[in-house]
Short mmCIF file of C-alpha atoms in Angstrom, two decimals:
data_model
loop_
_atom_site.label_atom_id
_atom_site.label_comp_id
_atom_site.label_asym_id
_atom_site.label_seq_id
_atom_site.Cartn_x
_atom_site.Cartn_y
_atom_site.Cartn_z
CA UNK A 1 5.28 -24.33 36.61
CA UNK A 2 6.89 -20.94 35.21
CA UNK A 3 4.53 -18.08 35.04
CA UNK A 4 4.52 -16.42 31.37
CA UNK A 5 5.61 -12.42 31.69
CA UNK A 6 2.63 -10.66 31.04
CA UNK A 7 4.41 -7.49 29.65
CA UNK A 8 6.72 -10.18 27.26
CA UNK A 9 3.39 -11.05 25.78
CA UNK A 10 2.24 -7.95 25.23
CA UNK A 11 5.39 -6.70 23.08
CA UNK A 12 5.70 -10.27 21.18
CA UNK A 13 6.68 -8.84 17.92
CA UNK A 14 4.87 -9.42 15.03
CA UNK A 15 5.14 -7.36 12.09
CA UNK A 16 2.77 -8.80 10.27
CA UNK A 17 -0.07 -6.98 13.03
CA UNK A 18 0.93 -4.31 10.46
CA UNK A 19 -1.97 -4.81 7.63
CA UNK A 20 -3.93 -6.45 10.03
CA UNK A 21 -7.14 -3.84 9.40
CA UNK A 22 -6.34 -4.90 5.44
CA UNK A 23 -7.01 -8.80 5.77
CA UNK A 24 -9.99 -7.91 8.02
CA UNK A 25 -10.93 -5.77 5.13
CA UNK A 26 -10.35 -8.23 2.17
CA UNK A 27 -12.24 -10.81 4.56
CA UNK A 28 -15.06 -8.55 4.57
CA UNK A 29 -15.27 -8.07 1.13
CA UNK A 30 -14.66 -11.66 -0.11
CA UNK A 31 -11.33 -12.10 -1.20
CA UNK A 32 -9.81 -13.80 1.84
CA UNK A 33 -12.09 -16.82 4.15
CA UNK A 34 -11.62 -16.10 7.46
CA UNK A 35 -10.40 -19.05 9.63
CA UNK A 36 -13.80 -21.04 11.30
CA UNK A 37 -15.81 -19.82 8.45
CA UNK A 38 -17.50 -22.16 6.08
CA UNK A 39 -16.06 -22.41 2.98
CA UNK A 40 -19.60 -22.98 0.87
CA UNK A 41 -21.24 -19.68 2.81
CA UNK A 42 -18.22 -17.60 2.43
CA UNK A 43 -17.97 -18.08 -1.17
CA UNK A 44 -22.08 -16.92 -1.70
CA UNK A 45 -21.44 -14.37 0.54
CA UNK A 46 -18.66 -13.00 -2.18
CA UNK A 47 -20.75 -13.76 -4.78
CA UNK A 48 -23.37 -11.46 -3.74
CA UNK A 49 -21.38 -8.82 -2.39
CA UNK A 50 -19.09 -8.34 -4.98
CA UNK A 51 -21.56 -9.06 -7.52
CA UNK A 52 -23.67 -5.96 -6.44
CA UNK A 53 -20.66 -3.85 -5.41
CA UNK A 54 -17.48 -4.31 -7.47
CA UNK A 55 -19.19 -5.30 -10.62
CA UNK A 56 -22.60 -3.86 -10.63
CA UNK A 57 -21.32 -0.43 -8.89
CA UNK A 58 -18.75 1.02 -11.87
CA UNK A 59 -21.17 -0.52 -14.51
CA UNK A 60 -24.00 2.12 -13.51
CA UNK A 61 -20.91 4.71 -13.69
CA UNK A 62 -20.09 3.65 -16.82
CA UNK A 63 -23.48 3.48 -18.51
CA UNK A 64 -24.26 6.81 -17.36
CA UNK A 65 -21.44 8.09 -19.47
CA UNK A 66 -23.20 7.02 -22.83
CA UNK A 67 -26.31 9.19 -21.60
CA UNK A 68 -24.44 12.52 -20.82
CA UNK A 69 -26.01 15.70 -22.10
CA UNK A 70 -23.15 18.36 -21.94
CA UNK A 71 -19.41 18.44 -21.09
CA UNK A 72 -19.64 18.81 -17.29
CA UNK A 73 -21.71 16.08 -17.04
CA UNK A 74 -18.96 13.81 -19.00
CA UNK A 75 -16.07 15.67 -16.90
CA UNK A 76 -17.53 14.73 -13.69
CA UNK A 77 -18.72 11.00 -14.25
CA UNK A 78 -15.47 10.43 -15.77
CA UNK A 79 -13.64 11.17 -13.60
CA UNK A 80 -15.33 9.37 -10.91
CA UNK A 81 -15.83 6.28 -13.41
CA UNK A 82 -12.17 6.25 -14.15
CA UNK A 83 -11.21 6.39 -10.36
CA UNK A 84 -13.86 3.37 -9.62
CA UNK A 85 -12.23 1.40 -12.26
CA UNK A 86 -9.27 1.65 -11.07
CA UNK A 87 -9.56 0.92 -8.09
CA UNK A 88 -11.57 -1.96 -8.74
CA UNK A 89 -9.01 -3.25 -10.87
CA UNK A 90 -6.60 -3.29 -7.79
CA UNK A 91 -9.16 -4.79 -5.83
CA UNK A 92 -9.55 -7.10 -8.07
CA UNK A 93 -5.20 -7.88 -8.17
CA UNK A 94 -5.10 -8.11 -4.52
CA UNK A 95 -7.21 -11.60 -4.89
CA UNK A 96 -4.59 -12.79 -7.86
CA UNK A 97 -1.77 -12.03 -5.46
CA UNK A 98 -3.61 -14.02 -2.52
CA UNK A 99 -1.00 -16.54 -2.47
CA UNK A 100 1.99 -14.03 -2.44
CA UNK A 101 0.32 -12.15 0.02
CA UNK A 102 0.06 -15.39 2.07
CA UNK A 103 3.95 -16.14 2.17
CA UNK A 104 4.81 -12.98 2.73
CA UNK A 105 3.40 -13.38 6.04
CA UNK A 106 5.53 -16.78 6.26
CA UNK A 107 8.79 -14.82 5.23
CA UNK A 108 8.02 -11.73 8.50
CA UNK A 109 7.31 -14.70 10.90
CA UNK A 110 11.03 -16.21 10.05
CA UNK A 111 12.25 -12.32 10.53
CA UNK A 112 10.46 -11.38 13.55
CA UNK A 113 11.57 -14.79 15.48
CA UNK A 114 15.45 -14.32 13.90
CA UNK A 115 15.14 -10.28 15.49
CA UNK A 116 13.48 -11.75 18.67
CA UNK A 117 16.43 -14.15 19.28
CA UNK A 118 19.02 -11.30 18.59
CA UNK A 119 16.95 -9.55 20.91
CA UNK A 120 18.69 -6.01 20.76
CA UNK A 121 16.70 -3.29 21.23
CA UNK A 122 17.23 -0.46 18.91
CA UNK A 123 16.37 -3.50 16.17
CA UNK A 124 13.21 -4.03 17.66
CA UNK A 125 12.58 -0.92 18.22
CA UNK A 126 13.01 0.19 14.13
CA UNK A 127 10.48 -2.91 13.87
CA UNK A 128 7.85 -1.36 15.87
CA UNK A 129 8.05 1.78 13.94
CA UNK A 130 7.35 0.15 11.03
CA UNK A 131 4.27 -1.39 12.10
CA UNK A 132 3.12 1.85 13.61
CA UNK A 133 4.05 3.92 10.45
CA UNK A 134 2.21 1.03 8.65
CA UNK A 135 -0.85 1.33 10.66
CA UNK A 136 -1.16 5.23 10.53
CA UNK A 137 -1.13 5.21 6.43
CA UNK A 138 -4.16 2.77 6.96
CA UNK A 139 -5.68 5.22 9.10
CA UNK A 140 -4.80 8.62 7.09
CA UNK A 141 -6.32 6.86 3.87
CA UNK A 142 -9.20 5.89 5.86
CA UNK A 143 -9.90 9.27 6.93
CA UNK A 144 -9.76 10.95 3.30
CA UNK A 145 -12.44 8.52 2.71
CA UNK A 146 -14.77 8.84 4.77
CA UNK A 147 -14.39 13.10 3.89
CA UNK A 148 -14.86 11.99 0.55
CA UNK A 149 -18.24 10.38 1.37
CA UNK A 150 -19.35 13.12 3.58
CA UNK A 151 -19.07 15.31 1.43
CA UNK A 152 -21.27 13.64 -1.78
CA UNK A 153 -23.32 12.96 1.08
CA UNK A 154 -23.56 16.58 2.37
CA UNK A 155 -23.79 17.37 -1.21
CA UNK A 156 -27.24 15.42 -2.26
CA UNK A 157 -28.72 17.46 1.19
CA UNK A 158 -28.05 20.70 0.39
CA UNK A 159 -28.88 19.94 -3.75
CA UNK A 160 -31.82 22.31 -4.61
CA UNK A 161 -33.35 19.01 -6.75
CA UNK A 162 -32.96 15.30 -6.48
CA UNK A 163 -29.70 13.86 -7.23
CA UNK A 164 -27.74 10.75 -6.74
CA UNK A 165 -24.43 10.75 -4.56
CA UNK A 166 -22.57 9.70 -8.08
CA UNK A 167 -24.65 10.41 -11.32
CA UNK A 168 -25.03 6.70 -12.71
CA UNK A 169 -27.80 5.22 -14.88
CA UNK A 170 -30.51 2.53 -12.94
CA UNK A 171 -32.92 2.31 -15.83
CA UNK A 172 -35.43 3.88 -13.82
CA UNK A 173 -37.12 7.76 -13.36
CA UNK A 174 -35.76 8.33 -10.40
CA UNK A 175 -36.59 11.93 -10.30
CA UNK A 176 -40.55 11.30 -9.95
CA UNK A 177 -40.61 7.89 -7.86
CA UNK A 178 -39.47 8.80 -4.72
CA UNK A 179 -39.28 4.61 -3.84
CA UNK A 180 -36.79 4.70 -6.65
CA UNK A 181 -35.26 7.40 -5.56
CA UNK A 182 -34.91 5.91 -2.06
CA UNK A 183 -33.77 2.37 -3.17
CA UNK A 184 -31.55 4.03 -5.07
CA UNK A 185 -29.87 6.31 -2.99
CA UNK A 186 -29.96 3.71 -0.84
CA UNK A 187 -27.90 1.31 -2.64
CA UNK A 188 -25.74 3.75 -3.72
CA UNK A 189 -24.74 4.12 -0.04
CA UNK A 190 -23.97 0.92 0.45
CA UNK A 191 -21.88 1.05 -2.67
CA UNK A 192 -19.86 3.64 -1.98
CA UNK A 193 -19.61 2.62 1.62
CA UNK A 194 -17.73 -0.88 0.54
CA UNK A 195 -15.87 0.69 -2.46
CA UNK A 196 -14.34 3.21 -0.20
CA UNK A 197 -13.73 0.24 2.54
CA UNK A 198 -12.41 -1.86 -0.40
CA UNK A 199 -10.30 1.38 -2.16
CA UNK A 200 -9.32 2.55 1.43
CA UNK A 201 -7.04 -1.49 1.85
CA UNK A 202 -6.45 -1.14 -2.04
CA UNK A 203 -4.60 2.27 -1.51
CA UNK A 204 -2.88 1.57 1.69
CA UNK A 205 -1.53 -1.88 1.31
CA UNK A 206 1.67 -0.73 -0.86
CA UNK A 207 3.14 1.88 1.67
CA UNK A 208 2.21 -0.72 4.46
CA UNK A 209 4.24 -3.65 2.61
CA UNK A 210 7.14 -0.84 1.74
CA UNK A 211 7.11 0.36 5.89
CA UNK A 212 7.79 -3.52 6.67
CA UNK A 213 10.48 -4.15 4.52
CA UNK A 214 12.10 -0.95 4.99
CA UNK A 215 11.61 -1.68 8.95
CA UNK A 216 13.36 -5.06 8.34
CA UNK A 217 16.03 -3.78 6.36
CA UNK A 218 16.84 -1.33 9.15
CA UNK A 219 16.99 -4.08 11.47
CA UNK A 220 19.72 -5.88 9.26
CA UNK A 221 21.58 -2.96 9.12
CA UNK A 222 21.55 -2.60 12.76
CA UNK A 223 22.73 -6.05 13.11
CA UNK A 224 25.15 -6.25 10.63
CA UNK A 225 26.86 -2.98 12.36
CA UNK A 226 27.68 -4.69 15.70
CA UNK A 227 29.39 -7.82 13.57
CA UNK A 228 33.33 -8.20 14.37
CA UNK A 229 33.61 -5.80 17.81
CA UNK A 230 35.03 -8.02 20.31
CA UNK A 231 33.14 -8.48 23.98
CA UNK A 232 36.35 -9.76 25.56
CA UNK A 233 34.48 -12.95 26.67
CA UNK A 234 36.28 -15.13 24.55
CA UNK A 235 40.23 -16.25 23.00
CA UNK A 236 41.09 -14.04 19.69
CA UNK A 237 40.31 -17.77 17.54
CA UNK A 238 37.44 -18.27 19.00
CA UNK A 239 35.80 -14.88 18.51
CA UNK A 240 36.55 -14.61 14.83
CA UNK A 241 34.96 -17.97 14.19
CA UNK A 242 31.98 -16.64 15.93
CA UNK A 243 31.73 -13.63 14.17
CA UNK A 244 32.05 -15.49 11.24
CA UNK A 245 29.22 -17.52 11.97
CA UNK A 246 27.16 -14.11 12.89
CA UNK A 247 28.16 -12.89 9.22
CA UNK A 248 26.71 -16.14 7.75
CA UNK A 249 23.55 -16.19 9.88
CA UNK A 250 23.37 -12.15 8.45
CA UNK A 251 23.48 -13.33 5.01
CA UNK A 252 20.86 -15.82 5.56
CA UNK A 253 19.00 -13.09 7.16
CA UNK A 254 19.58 -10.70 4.09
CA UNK A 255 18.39 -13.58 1.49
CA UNK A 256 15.04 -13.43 3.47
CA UNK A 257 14.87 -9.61 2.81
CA UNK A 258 15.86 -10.09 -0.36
CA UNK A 259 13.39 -12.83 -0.76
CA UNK A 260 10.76 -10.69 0.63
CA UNK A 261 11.35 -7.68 -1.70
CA UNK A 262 11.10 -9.77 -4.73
CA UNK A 263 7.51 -11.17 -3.36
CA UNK A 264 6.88 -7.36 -2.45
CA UNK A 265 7.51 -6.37 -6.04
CA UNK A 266 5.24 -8.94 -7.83
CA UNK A 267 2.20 -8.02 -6.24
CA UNK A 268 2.89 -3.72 -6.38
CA UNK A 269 3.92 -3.86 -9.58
CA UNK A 270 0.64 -4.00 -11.56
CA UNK A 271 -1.34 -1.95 -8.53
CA UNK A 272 1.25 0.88 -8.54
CA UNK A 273 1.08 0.90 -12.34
CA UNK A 274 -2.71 1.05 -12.40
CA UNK A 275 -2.61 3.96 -10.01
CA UNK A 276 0.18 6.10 -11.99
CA UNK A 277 -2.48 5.49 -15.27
CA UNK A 278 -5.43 7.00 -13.10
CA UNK A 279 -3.82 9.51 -11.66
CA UNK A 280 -2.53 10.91 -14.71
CA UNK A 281 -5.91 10.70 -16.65
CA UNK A 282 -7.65 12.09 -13.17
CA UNK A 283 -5.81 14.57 -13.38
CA UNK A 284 -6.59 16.26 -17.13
CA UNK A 285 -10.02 15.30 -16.38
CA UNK A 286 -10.61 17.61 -13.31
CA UNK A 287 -7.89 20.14 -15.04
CA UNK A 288 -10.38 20.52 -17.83
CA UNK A 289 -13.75 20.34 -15.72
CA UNK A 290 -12.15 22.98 -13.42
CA UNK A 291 -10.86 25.27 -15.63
CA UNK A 292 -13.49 24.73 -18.59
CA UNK A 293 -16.62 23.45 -17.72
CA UNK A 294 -17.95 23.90 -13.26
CA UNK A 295 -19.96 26.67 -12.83
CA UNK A 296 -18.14 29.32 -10.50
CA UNK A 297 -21.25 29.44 -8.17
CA UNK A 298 -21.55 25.62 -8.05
CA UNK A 299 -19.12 25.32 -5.44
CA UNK A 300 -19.94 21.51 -3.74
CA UNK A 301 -18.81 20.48 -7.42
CA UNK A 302 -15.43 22.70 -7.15
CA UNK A 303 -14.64 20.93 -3.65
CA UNK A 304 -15.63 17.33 -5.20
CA UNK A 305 -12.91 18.16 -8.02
CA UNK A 306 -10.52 19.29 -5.83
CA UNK A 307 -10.73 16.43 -3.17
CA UNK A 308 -10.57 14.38 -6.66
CA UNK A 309 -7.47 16.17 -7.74
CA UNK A 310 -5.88 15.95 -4.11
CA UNK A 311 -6.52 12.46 -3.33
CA UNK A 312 -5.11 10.57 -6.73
CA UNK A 313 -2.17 13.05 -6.16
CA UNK A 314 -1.57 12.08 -2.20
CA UNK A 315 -1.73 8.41 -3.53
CA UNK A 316 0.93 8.35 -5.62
CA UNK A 317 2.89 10.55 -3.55
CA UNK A 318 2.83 8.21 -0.52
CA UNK A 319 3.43 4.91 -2.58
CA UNK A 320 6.72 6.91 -4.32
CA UNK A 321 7.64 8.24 -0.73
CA UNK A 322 7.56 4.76 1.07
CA UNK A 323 9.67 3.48 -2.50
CA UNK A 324 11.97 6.25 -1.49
CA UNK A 325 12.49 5.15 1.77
CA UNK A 326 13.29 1.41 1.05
CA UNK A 327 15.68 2.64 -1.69
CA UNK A 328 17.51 4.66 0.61
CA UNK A 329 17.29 2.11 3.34
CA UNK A 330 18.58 -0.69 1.36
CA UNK A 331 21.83 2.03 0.70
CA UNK A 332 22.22 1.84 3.99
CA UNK A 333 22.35 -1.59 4.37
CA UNK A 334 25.27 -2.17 2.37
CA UNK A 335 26.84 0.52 4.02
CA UNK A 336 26.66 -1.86 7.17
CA UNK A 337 28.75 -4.63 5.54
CA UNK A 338 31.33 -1.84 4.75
CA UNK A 339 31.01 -0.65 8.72
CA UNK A 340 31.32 -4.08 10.28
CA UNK A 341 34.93 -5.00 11.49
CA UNK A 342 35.97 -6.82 8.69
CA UNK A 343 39.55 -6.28 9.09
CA UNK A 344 40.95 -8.47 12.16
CA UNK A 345 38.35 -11.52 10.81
CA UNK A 346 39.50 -14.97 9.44
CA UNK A 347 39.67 -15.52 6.04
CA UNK A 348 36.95 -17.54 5.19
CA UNK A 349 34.73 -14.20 6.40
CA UNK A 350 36.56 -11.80 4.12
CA UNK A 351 35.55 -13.83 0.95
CA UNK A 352 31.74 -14.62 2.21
CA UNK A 353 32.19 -10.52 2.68
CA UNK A 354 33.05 -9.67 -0.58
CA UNK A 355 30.67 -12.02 -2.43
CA UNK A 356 27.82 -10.12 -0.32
CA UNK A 357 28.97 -6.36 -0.99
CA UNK A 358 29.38 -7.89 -4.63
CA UNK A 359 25.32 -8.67 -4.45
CA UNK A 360 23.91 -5.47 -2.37
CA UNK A 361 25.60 -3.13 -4.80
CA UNK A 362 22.78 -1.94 -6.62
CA UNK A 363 20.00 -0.75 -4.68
CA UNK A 364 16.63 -1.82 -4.10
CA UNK A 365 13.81 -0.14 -6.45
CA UNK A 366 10.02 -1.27 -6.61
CA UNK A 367 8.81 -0.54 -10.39
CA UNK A 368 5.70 -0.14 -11.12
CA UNK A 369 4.70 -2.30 -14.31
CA UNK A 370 8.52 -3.45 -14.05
CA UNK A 371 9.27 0.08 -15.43
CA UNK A 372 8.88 2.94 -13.49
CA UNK A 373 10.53 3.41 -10.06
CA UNK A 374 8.93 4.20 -7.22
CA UNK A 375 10.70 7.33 -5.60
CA UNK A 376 10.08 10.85 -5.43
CA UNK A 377 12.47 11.97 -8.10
CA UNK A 378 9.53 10.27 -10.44
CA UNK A 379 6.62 11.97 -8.29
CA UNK A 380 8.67 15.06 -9.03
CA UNK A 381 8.80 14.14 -12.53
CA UNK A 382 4.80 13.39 -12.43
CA UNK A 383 3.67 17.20 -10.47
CA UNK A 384 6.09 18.78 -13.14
CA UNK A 385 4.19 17.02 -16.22
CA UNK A 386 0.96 18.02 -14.10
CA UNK A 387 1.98 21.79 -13.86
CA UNK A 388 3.25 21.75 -17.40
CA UNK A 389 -0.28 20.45 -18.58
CA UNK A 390 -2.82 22.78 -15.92
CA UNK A 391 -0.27 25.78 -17.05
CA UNK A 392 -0.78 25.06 -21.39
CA UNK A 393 -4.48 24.56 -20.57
CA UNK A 394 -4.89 27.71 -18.26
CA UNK A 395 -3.72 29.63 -21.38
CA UNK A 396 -5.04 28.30 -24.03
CA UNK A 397 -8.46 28.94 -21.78
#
């Protein structure tokens, strides 16, 4: 009986180990039913949780916006509100997209076992990277996070009067009960706790979807490099009828990516949209509360605008970064068909050539709201409209 290679076990690649900490999150939140779980319990337990969380949570946001008593007030729940929305509202795709989501894991199995059988190194080695790169966004956004909570938390300590870690309305004088006040604060926790769980997937799931098929498309390019350099192992016929059938198995390969990106597009499109629309109205709202409205000597409501500010920016800045890399990758990639050895091959491979560099002309863009590319000349065109706005208001101060 032959022994499985422990260390061969241990490096079976699997891509899809990549958003991993994202289905454990949407499992924990009630969008996705964990395998061995019962369907009837699963679907009370996201019932309740999203009932008092994603629905409940921005509704106290929002009706404490109709009960605002000056313009800080409004500058600082609305910004928060608007940010909650949002970000609910992505939740909120990710369980529309379930099914997308759900090949897409399909479409990396077919990849990983097609790079596992090619077996070259360098390929899986660009695959690993992608999953790593994919894991550490998870991580970074994860860390922002839980700073962000700290700090309301540190925040309501250091307050020289009761108040809430968001200001939302409960229907109840909070500010003389202190069992109101605790069940409150209490549930507020919790709240912001699973929206920051829930926002932390929400935010990171683009870049890590973009680091796969970037990763992938780097692995076809690899591939499709080494196509039509002879080994010497076999007669001249015989080796261009091989390579021929290496080209075809390449374009099957490339269909998949293809395949995938379309898949990949669907379900970022309306998420990447909804972010550009926050961050842009995030950012006049804390442009106006900073510069118009926070006290100078309140300074834990300076640092919440700023982390504000900062994190809607870094969000859209790593979603058009990632969009830049895929774009740039997927240049590459028909640079490959180009570098392959085209020239000595049979005929049959020069047309199935041609038909291919016909199709990977135009390079791959995600748009967001099937409109707006993802890429950093548009973040660049996004911090310029920023600066243009924060500079008109600064003077007009």
């Amino acid at each position: 009986m032959e022994i499985p290679n422990p260390k061969e076990e241990e490096y079976k690649l699997e891509t899809h180990t990549a958003v991993d900490y994202h289905w454990r999150v949407w499992e924990l939140t009630g969008l996705m039913r964990p395998p061995g779980f019962a369907r009837r319990w699963y679907i009370l337990y996201s019932l309740v949780i999203n009932a008092l969380v994603t629905v409940l949570f921005p509704l106290s946001l929002l009706a404490r916006l109709f009960f605002t008593q000056n313009m800080q007030e409004m500058c600082e729940n609305l910004s928060i509100t608007i940010t909650d929305i949002v970000a609910n509202i992505k939740f909120v795709n990710v369980y529309l997209v379930r099914q997308q989501l759900s090949e897409i894991r399909l479409l990396l199995r077919h990849l990983d076992e097609r790079a596992e059988r090619v077996g070259d190194p360098e390929e899986l080695r660009a695959l690993h990277e992608a999953v790593g790169m994919a894991r550490s966004t998870f991580r970074t956004f994860a860390r922002i996070f839980v700073f962000g909570t700290t700090l309301s938390c540190i925040r309501v300590a250091i307050a020289p009067k009761r108040e809430l870690l968001y200001p939302a309305w409960f229907g109840v004088d909070w500010r003389s009960s202190t069992r109101a006040y605790m069940l409150i604060y209490a549930y507020q926790l919790f709240g912001l706790i699973v929206q920051a769980v829930q926002n932390c997937a929400s935010d990171s799931y683009p870049p890590a979807y973009l680091s796969l098929l970037t990763g992938h498309m780097r692995a076809l390019e690899l591939r499709v490099c080494r196509i039509g350099y002879r080994d010497g192992s076999l007669n001249y016929q015989a080796w261009r009828e091989r390579m021929h059938r290496e080209l075809i198995q390449c374009i099957q390969d490339l269909m998949l990516v293809h395949r995938l990106r379309n898949i990949i597009q669907r379900i970022l499109s309306g998420a990447c949209l909804a972010q550009f629309v926050c961050s842009a109205a995030v950012q006049c709202t804390v442009a106006m509360h900073f510069l118009y409205v926070v006290d100078d000597s309140d300074l834990s409501a300076m640092a919440l605008s700023i982390v504000f500010f900062v994190a809607v920016t870094l969000e859209v800045f790593v979603i058009c970064y990632f969009g830049e890399r895929m774009r740039a990758q997927s240049e590459a990639m028909c640079d490959a068909f180009y570098s392959c050895n085209w020239v000595e091959q049979l005929p049959q491979f020069k047309r199935d050539l041609l038909f291919t560099l016909a199709r990977t002309q135009r390079p791959s863009l995600i748009l967001a709201g099937n409109y707006i590319a993802l890429s950093l000349d548009t973040f660049n065109q996004l911090m310029r409209l920023t600066y243009s706005a924060f500079t008109f208001l600064l003077k007009a101060k």
